[in-house]
Coordinates of C-alpha atoms and ligand atoms in Angstrom, one line a residue:
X1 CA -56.4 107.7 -12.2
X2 CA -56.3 107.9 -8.7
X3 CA -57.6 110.8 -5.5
X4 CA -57.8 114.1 -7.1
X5 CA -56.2 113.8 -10.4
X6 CA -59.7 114.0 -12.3
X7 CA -61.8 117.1 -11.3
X8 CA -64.8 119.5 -12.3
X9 CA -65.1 121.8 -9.9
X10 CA -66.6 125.0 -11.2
X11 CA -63.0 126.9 -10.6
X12 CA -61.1 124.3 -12.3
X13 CA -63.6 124.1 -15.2
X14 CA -63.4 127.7 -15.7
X15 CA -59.5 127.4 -15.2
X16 CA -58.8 125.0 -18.4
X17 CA -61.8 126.6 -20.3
X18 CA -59.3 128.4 -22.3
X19 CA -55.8 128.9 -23.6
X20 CA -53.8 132.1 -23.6
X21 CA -55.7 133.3 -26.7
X22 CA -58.9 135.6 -26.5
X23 CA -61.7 132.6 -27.4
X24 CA -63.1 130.7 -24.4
X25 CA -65.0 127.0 -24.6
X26 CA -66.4 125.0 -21.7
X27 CA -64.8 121.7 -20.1
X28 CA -67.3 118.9 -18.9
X29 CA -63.8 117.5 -16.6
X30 CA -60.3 118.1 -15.8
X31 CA -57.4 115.1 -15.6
X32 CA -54.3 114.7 -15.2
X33 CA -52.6 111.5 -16.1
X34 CA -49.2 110.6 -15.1
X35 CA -48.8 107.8 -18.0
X36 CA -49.4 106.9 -21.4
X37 CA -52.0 104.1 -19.3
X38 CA -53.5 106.8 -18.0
X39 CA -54.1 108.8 -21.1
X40 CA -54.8 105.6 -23.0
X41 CA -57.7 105.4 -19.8
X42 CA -59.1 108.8 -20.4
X43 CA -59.5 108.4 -24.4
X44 CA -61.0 104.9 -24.0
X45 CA -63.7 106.2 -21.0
X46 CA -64.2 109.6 -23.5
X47 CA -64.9 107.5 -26.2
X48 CA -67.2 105.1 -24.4
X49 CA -69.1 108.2 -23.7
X50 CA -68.8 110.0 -26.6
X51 CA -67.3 112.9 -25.1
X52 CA -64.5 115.0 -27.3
X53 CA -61.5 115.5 -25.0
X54 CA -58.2 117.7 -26.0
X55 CA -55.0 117.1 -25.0
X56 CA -53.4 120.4 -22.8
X57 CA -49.6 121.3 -22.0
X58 CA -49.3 124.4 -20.2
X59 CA -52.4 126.1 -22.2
X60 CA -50.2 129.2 -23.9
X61 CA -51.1 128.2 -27.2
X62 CA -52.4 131.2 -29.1
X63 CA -54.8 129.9 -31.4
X64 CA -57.8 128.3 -28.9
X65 CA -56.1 124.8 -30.0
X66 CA -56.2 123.6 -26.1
X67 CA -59.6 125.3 -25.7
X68 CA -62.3 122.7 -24.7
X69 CA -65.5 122.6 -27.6
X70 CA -68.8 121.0 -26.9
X71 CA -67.9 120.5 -22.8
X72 CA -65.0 118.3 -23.9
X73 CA -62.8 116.6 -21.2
X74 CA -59.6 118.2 -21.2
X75 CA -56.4 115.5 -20.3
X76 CA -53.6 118.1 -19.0
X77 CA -49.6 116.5 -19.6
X78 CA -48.2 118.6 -17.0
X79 CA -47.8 116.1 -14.0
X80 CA -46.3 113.5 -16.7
X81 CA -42.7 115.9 -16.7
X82 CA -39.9 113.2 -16.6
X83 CA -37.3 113.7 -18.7
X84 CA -36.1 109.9 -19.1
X85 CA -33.1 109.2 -20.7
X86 CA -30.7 111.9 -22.4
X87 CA -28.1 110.2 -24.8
X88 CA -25.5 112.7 -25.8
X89 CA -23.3 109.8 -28.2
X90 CA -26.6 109.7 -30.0
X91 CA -27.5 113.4 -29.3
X92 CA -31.0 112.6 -28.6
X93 CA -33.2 112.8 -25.1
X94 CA -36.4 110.8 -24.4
X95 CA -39.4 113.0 -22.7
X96 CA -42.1 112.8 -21.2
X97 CA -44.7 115.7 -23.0
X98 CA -45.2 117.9 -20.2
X99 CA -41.6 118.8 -19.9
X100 CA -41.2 122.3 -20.0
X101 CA -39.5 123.3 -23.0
X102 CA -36.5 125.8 -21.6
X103 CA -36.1 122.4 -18.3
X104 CA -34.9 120.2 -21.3
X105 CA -32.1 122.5 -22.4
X106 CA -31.3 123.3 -18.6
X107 CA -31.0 119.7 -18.4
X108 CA -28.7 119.1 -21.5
X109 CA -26.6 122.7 -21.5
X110 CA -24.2 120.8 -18.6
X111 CA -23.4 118.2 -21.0
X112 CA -23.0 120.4 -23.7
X113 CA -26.0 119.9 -25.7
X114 CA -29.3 122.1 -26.1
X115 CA -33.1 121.7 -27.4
X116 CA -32.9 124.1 -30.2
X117 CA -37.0 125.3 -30.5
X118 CA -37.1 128.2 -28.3
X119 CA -40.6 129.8 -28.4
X120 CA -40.5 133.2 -26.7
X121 CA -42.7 131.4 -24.2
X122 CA -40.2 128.8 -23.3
X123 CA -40.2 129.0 -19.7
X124 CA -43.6 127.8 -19.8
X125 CA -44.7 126.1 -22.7
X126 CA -44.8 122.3 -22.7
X127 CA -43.1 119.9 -25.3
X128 CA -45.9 118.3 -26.0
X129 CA -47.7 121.2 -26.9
X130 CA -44.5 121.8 -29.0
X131 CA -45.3 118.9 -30.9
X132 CA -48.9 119.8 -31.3
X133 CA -48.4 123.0 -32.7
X134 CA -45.3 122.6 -34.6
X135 CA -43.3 125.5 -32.4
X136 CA -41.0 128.0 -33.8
X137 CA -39.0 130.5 -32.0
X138 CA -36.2 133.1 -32.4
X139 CA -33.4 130.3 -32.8
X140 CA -35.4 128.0 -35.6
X141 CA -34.5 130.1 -38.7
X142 CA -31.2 128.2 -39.3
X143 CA -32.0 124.9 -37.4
X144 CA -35.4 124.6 -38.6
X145 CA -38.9 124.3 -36.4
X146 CA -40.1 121.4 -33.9
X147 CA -40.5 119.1 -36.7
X148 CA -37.2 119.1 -37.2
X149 CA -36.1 118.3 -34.1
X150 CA -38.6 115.3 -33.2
X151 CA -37.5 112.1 -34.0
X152 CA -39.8 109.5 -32.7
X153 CA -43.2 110.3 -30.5
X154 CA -44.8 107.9 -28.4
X155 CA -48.7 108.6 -29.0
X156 CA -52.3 107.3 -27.6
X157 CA -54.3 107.2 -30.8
X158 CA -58.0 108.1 -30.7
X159 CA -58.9 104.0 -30.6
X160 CA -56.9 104.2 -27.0
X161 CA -54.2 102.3 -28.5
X162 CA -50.4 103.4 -27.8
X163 CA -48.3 103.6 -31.1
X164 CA -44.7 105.0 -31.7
X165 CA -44.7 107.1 -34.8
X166 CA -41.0 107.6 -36.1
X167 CA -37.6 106.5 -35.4
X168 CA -34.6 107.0 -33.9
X169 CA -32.8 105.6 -36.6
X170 CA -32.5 108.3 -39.8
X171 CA -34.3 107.7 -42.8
X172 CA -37.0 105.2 -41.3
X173 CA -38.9 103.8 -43.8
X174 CA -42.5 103.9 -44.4
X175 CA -45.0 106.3 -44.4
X176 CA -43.8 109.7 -41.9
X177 CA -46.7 109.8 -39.7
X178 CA -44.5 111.5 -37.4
X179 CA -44.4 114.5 -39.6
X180 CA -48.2 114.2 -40.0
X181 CA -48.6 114.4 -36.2
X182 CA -46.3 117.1 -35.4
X183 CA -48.5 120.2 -35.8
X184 CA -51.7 118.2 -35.7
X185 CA -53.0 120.2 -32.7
X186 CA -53.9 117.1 -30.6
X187 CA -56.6 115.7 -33.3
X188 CA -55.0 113.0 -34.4
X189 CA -54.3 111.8 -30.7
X190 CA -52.3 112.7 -27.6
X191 CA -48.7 112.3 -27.3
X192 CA -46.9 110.5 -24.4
X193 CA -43.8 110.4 -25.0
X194 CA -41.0 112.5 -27.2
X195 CA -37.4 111.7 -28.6
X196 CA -36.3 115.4 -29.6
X197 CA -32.6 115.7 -31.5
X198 CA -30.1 117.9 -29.3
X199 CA -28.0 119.7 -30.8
X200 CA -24.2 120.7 -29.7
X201 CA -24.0 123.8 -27.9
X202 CA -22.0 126.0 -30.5
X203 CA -18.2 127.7 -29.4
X204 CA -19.0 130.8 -30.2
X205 CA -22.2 133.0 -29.9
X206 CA -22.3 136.5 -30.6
X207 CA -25.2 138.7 -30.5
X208 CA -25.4 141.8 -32.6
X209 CA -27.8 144.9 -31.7
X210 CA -28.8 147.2 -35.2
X211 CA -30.8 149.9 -34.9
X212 CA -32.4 152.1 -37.9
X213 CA -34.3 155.1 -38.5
X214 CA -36.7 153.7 -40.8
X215 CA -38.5 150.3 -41.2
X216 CA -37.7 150.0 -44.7
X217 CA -33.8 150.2 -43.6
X218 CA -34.5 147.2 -41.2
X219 CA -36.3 145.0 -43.4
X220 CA -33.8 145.6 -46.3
X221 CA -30.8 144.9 -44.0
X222 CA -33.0 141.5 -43.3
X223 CA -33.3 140.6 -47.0
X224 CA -29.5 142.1 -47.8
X225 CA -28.1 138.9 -44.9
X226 CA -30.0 136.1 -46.4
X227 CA -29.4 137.5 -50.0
X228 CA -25.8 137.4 -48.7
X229 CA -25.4 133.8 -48.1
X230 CA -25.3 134.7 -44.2
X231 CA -28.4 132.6 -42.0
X232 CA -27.8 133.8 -38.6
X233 CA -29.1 131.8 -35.6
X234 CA -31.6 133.9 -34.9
X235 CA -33.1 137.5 -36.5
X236 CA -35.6 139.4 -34.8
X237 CA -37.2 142.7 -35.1
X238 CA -38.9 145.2 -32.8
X239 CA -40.6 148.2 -34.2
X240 CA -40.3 151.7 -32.4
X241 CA -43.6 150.8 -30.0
X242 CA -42.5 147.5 -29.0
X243 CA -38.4 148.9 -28.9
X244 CA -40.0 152.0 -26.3
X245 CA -41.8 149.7 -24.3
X246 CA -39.3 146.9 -23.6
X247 CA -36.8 149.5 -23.1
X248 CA -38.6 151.2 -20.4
X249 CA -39.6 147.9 -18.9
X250 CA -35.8 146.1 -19.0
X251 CA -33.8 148.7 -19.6
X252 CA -31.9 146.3 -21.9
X253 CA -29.6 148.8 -23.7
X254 CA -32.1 149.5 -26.9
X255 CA -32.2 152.7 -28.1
X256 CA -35.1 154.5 -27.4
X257 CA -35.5 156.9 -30.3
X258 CA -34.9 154.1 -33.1
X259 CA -37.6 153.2 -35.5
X260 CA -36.4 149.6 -35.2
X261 CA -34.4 147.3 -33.9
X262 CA -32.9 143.9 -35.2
X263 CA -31.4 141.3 -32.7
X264 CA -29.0 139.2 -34.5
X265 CA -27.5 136.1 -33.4
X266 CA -24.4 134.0 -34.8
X267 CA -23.4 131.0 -33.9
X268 CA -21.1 128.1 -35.0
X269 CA -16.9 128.1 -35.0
X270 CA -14.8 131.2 -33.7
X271 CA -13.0 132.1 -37.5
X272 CA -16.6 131.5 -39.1
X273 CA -18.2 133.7 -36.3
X274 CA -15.9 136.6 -36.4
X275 CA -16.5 136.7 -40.1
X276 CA -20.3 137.0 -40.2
X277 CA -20.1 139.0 -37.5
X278 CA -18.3 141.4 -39.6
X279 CA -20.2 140.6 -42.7
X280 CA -23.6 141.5 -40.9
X281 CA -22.0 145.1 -39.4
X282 CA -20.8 145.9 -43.4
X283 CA -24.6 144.9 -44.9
X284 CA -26.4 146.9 -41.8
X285 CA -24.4 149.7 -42.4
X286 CA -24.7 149.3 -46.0
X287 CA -28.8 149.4 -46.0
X288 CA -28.5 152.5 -43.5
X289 CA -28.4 150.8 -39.8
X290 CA -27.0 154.3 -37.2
X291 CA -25.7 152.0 -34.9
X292 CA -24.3 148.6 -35.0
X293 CA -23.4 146.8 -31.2
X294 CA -21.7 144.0 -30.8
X295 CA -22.6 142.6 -27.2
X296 CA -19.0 143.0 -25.6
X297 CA -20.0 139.7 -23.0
X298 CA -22.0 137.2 -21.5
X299 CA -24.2 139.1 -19.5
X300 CA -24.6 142.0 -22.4
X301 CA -25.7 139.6 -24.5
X302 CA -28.0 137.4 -22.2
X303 CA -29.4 141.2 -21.7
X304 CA -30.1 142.0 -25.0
X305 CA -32.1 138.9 -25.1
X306 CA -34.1 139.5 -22.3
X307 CA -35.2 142.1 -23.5
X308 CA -36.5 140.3 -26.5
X309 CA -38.2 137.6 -24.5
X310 CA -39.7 140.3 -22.2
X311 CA -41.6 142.1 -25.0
X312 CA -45.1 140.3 -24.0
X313 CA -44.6 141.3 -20.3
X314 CA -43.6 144.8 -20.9
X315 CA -47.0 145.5 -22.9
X316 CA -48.9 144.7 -19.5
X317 CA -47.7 148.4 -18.4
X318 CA -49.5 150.2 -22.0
X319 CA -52.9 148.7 -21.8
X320 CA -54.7 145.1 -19.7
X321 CA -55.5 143.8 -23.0
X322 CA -53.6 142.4 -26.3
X323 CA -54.0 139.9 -29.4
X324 CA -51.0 138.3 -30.9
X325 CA -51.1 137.6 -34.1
X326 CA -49.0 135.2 -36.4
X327 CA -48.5 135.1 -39.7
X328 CA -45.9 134.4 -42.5
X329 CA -44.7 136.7 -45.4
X330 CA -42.3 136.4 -48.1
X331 CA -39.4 138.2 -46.5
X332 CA -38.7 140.3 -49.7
X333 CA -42.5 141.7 -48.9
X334 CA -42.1 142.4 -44.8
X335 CA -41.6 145.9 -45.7
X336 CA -44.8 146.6 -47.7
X337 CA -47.2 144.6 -45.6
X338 CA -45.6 146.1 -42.5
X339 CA -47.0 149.9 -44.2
X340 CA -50.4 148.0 -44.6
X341 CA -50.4 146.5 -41.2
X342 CA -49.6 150.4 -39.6
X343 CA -52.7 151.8 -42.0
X344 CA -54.4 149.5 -40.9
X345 CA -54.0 150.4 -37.4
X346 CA -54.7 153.9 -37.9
X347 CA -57.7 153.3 -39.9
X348 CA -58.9 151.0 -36.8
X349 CA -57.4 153.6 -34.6
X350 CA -55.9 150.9 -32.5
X351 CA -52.2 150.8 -31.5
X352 CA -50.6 148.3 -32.8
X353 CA -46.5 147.2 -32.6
X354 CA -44.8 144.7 -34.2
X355 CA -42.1 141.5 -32.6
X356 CA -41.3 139.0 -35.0
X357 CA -38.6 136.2 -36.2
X358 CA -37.8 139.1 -39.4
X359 CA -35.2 136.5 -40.5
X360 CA -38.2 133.8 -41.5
X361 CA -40.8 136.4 -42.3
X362 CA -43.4 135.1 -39.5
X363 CA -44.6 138.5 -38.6
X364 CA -46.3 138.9 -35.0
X365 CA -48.1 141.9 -35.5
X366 CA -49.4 142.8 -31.7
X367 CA -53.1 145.0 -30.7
X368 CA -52.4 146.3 -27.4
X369 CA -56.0 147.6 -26.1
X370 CA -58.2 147.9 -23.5
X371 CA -61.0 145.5 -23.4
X372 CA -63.2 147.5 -21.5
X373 CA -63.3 150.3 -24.3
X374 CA -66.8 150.0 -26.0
X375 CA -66.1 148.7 -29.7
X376 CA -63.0 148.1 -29.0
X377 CA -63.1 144.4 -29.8
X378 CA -64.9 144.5 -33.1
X379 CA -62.1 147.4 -34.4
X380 CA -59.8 144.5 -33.0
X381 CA -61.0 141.4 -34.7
X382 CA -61.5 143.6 -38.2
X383 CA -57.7 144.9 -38.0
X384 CA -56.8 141.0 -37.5
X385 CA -58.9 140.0 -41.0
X386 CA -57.4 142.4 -42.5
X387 CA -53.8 141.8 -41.5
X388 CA -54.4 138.2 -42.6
X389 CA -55.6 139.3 -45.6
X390 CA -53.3 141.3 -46.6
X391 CA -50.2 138.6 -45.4
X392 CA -51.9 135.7 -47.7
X393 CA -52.5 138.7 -50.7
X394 CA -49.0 139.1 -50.5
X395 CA -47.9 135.5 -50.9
X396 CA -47.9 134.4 -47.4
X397 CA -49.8 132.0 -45.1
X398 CA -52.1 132.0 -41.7
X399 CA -49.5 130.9 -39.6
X400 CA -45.9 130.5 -38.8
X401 CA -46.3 128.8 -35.5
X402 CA -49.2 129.3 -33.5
X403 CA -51.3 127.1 -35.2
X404 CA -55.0 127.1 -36.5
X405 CA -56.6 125.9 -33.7
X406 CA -60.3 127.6 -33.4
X407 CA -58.7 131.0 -34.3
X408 CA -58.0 130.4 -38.0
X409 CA -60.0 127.4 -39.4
X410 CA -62.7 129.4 -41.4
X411 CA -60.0 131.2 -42.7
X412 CA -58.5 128.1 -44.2
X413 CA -59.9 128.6 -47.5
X414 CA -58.0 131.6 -47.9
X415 CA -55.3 129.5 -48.3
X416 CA -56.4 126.2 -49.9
X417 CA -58.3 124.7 -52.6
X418 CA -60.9 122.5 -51.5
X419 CA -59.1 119.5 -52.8
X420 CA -56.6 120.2 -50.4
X421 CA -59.1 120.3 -47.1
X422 CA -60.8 117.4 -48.4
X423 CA -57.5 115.8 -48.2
X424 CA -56.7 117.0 -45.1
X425 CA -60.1 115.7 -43.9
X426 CA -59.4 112.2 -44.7
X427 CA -55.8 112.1 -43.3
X428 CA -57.3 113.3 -40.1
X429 CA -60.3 110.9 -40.3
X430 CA -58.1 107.9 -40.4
X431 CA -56.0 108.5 -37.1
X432 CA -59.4 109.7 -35.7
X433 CA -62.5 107.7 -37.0
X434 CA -65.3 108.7 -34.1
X435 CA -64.1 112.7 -34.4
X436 CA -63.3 113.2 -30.8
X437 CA -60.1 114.2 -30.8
X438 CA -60.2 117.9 -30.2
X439 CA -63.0 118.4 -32.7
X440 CA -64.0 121.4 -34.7
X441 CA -60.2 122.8 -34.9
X442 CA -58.0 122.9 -37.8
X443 CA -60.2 122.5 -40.2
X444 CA -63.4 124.4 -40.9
X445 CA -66.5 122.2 -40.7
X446 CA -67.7 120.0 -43.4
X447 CA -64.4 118.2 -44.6
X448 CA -64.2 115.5 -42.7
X449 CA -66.2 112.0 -42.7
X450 CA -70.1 112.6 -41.4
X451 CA -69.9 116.1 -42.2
X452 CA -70.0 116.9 -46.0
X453 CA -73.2 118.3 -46.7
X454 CA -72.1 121.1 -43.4
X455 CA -69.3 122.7 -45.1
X456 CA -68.9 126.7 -44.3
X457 CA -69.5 128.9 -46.8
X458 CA -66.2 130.4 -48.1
X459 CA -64.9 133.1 -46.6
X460 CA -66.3 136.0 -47.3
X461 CA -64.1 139.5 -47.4
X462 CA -63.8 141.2 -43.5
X463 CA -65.1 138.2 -41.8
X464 CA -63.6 137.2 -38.8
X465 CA -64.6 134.1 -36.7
Ligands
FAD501 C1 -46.0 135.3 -24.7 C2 -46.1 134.1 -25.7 C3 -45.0 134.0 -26.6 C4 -45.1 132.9 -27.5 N1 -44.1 132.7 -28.4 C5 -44.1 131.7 -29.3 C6 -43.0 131.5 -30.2 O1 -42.0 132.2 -30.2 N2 -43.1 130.4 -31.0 C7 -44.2 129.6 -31.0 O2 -44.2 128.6 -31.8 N3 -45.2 129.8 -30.1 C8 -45.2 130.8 -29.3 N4 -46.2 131.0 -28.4 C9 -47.4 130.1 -28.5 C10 -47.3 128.8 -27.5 O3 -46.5 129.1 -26.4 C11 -46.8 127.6 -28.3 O4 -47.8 127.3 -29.3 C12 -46.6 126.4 -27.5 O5 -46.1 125.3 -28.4 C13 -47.8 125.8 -26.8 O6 -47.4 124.9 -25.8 P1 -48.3 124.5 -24.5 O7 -47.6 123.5 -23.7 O8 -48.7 125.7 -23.8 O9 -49.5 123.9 -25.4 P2 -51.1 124.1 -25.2 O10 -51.4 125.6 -25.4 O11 -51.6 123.5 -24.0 O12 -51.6 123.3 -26.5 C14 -51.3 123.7 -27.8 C15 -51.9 122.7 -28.8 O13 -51.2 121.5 -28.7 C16 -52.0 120.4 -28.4 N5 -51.3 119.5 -27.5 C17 -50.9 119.9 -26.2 N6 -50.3 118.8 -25.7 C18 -50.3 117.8 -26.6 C19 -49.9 116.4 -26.6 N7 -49.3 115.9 -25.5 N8 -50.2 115.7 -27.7 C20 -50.8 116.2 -28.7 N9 -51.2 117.5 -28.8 C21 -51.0 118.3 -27.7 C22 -53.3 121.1 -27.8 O14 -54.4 120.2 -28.0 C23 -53.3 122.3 -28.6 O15 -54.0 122.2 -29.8 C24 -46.2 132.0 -27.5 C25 -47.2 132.2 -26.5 C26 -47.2 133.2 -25.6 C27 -48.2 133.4 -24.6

C-alpha cells in the first residue's frame, strides 16, 4: 500500500483497538487503503493468512462493530474521502466510504440538495460506516434510514473480489443484496464506493420547541401528531436531566424547569408548513405542552438544534463516564417503559437521562457515571439488561441504529427464533465462506457454517455480555 499507510505500532494498535463504545479488542495491524485495489489487497493478504480483518470509518460506532476480535487487522476508509461525482438531474452523488457524513451535505446544500441521514454524530461519522450500520438520525423519521437513501454500493467481497450491489436505476431486478449489505456491520465485506439519493433541500423549515411538565404529556403529544396524520421531519425528546444539562452547557433557549422537551421539525411547501405548524401547537397544547416556540429565524432555529446535537458533549461536565443505549419501542409504549427505565435507575442508583428520535420510538436511554466508582460498572451493565429487557417485553427490538456489533449478539435470541439466526447464518456465510469478515459480531456464536455444535446457550434473565 505504500510508506506508512500499514502500521502496528503499539500506540496505533491500542488507538483502533476499539470503537466509541465501552468493549475493547486487540488489532494485530492498522491500514489505510486509498482504493477499492487497496482494500481488495488487504482482504486477499488477510485471507492468505487467515487473519479476520474489520472494515473502520471513523470508529463512533456504539456497538463494538469496528472493534478488532482475535488480533484482527483493521482496514480504516478514512484516507479514501473523495466525493466523485454529484448529479443533481438524477439527484444522486457517488462516494467514496470515508466521506464524512455532514461533508456530503456541505457539498450538495449549494446546489440545493442534501444527504438526508443525519446521525447526531454527523460531523464525524463516516458513510461507510453509515452503510454498515444502517444509520438513523433525527431527520430519518419521514425520509426513512440509510437504507433508504443508498442506491448502489461498490463492495470488496470477502473472496477479494470487487462487486457492485444495486442500481442506480429504480426497481433493479434481481435479488437486493444491497439491502442485505446495508446494516451488515462489515461481515459480509467492505465497501468502496457509495451512490446515496439526495434529496431537494425543502422551502420551508420550521422548528418548534414544546416543553411539558410531565413525561406522559410529552410522549402523548408524540403519539397525538402521528395519530394525527402529521410526520414531522424530525421529533426528538430530552428528558428534564438531559434538558438541564444541555441548557447549562449551550444555553440554547430550553427551559430549565421542564420535565421535557420535544424538538419538532417541519419541512416541505410554505402553505403545507404553516399548517402543521399550527396543527402541532393545537395537539401540544391539547395533551398539556406550557409552552409552545416557534423558532422566529435562522439562527434561533440552528440554535435550538445545537443544542440537540450537543447533548453527548454537555454530559462530559456531570460525570467522565457514560453508556449509550439504543433501542426501539412501539411509540404508543414510550411512556410506560420510560417509568421502567427511571425505576430502574433508582433501583441501580445510577443517574440515568434520556435523548431519543421520540417520533420513531428508538429510545437512547443514557448512564452518565463515573468509572472509577467501585461497582459502578456491574450496576451499569445490569441497568442496560434490564432496559433491553424491558424494550423487547414491550414489543420493541435491540436496536434502532447502532447496530449489534459485539454489544448485542447474545442478546439476539431475545428477539429471534432460531430459525431465524440459522437463516441469518447462511446468508452471511455465502458473502463470507472463510468467516473473516469481522467475525464473532452480529450473530451470537454457533449459527454459522463450522460452528453448530458451539451455539450459546439462550439467554438467560439479567445476563449481560
Ligand atoms: C455522540 C454519538 C451520537 C451518535 N448518534 C447516532 C445517531 O443519531 N444515529 C445513528 O445511527 N448512530 C449514531 N451514533 C453511532 C455511530 O456514529 C453510527 O453508527 C455511525 O454510522 C458509525 O460510523 P463510523 O464511520 O464511525 O463507523 P465505525 O464505527 O468505524 O464502524 C461501524 C460499523 O460499520 C462497519 N463499517 C465501517 N466502514 C465500513 C465499510 N466501508 N464497509 C462495510 N462496513 C463498514 C464497521 O465494521 C462497524 O461494524 C452516534 C455515536 C456517537 C458517539
Amino acid at each position: 500500500m505504500g510508506q506508512g499507510r500499514a502500521r502496528n505500532e503499539p500506540l496505533e494498535l491500542a488507538l483502533y483497538s476499539r470503537d466509541a463504545g465501552v468493549q475493547s479488542g486487540a488489532a494485530s495491524a492498522v491500514c489505510f487503503p486509498r482504493s477499492a485495489d487497496d482494500v481488495a489487497s488487504a482482504v486477499r493478504a488477510a485471507t492468505r493468512h487467515g487473519i479476520p480483518y474489520v472494515a473502520r470509518g471513523s470508529g463512533t460506532g456504539l456497538a463494538g462493530g469496528a472493534t478488532p476480535l482475535d488480533d484482527a487487522l483493521v482496514i480504516v476508509t478514512t484516507q479514501m474521502n473523495r466525493v466523485i461525482a454529484i448529479d443533481t438531474h438524477d439527484q444522486l452523488a457517488m462516494v467514496e466510504p470515508g466521506v464524512l457524513n455532514l461533508d456530503l451535505s456541505r457539498h450538495t446544500r449549494p446546489l440545493g440538495f442534501h444527504y438526508a441521514p443525519d446521525p447526531s454524530s454527523q460531523q464525524a461519522c463516516t458513510i461507510g460506516g453509515n452503510v454498515g450500520t444502517n444509520a438513523g438520525g433525527p431527520h430519518c423519521l419521514a425520509s426513512g434510514v440509510t437504507s433508504a437513501h443508498v442506491l448502489e454500493i461498490e463492495v470488496v467481497l470477502p473472496t477479494g473480489e470487487i462487486a457492485r450491489l444495486g442500481s442506480l436505476a429504480p426497481d433493479t431486478p434481481g435479488y437486493d443484496l444491497r439491502g442485505a449489505f446495508v446494516g451488515s456491520e462489515g461481515t459480509m465485506g467492505i465497501c468502496t464506493q457509495v451512490a446515496v439519493r439526495l434529496m431537494p433541500n425543502p422551502p420551508e423549515v420550521r422548528t418548534l420547541l414544546l416543553d411539558f411538565m410531565s413525561v406522559e404529556a410529552a410522549g402523548a403529544t408524540v403519539s397525538g401528531l402521528i395519530a394525527a396524520g402529521i410526520v414531522p421531519a424530525a421529533l426528538e425528546m430530552m428528558d428534564a436531566e438531559i434538558t438541564r444539562a444541555v441548557e447549562d452547557f449551550v444555553g440554547a433557549g430550553y427551559p430549565r424547569d421542564a420535565a421535557a422537551v420535544l424538538l419538532c421539525e417541519i419541512d416541505g411547501l410554505a402553505g403545507g408548513v404553516a399548517y402543521q405548524v399550527d396543527a402541532v401547537r393545537r395537539i401540544g397544547y391539547e395533551h398539556g405542552a406550557r409552552n409552545v416556540r416557534v423558532a422566529a429565524n435562522e439562527a434561533e432555529r440552528q440554535l435550538l438544534w445545537k443544542g440537540r446535537k450537543s447533548a453527548f458533549g454537555a454530559i462530559a461536565r456531570i460525570a467522565p463516564d457514560y453508556y449509550l443505549h439504543d433501542a426501539v419501542v412501539p411509540r404508543t409504549k414510550l411512556v410506560g417503559v420510560l417509568e421502567s427505565i427511571y425505576a430502574i435507575a433508582r433501583e441501580q442508583q445510577l443517574t440515568m437521562m434520556n435523548v431519543f428520535h421520540a417520533g420513531d420510538g428508538n429510545l437512547h436511554p443514557l448512564i452518565v457515571f463515573d468509572g472509577r466508582e467501585p461497582g459502578v460498572w456491574d450496576r451499569v451493565h445490569a441497568a442496560g439488561s434490564q432496559i433491553l429487557r424491558t424494550c423487547i417485553d414491550a414489543g420493541g427490538v435491540l436496536s434502532g441504529e447502532h447496530g449489534v456489533g459485539m454489544e448485542k449478539r447474545d442478546l439476539m435470541p431475545l428477539q429471534f427464533s432460531n430459525d431465524d439466526l440459522a437463516a441469518q447464518g447462511r446468508l452471511i456465510d455465502a458473502f463470507d465462506p472463510d468467516g473473516l469478515a469481522n467475525p464473532r459480531k452480529v450473530l451470537p456464536s454457533g449459527w454459522r457454517c463450522g460452528e453448530l455444535n458451539q451455539r450459546s446457550a439462550p439467554v438467560p434473565e439479567g445476563t449481560w455480555i
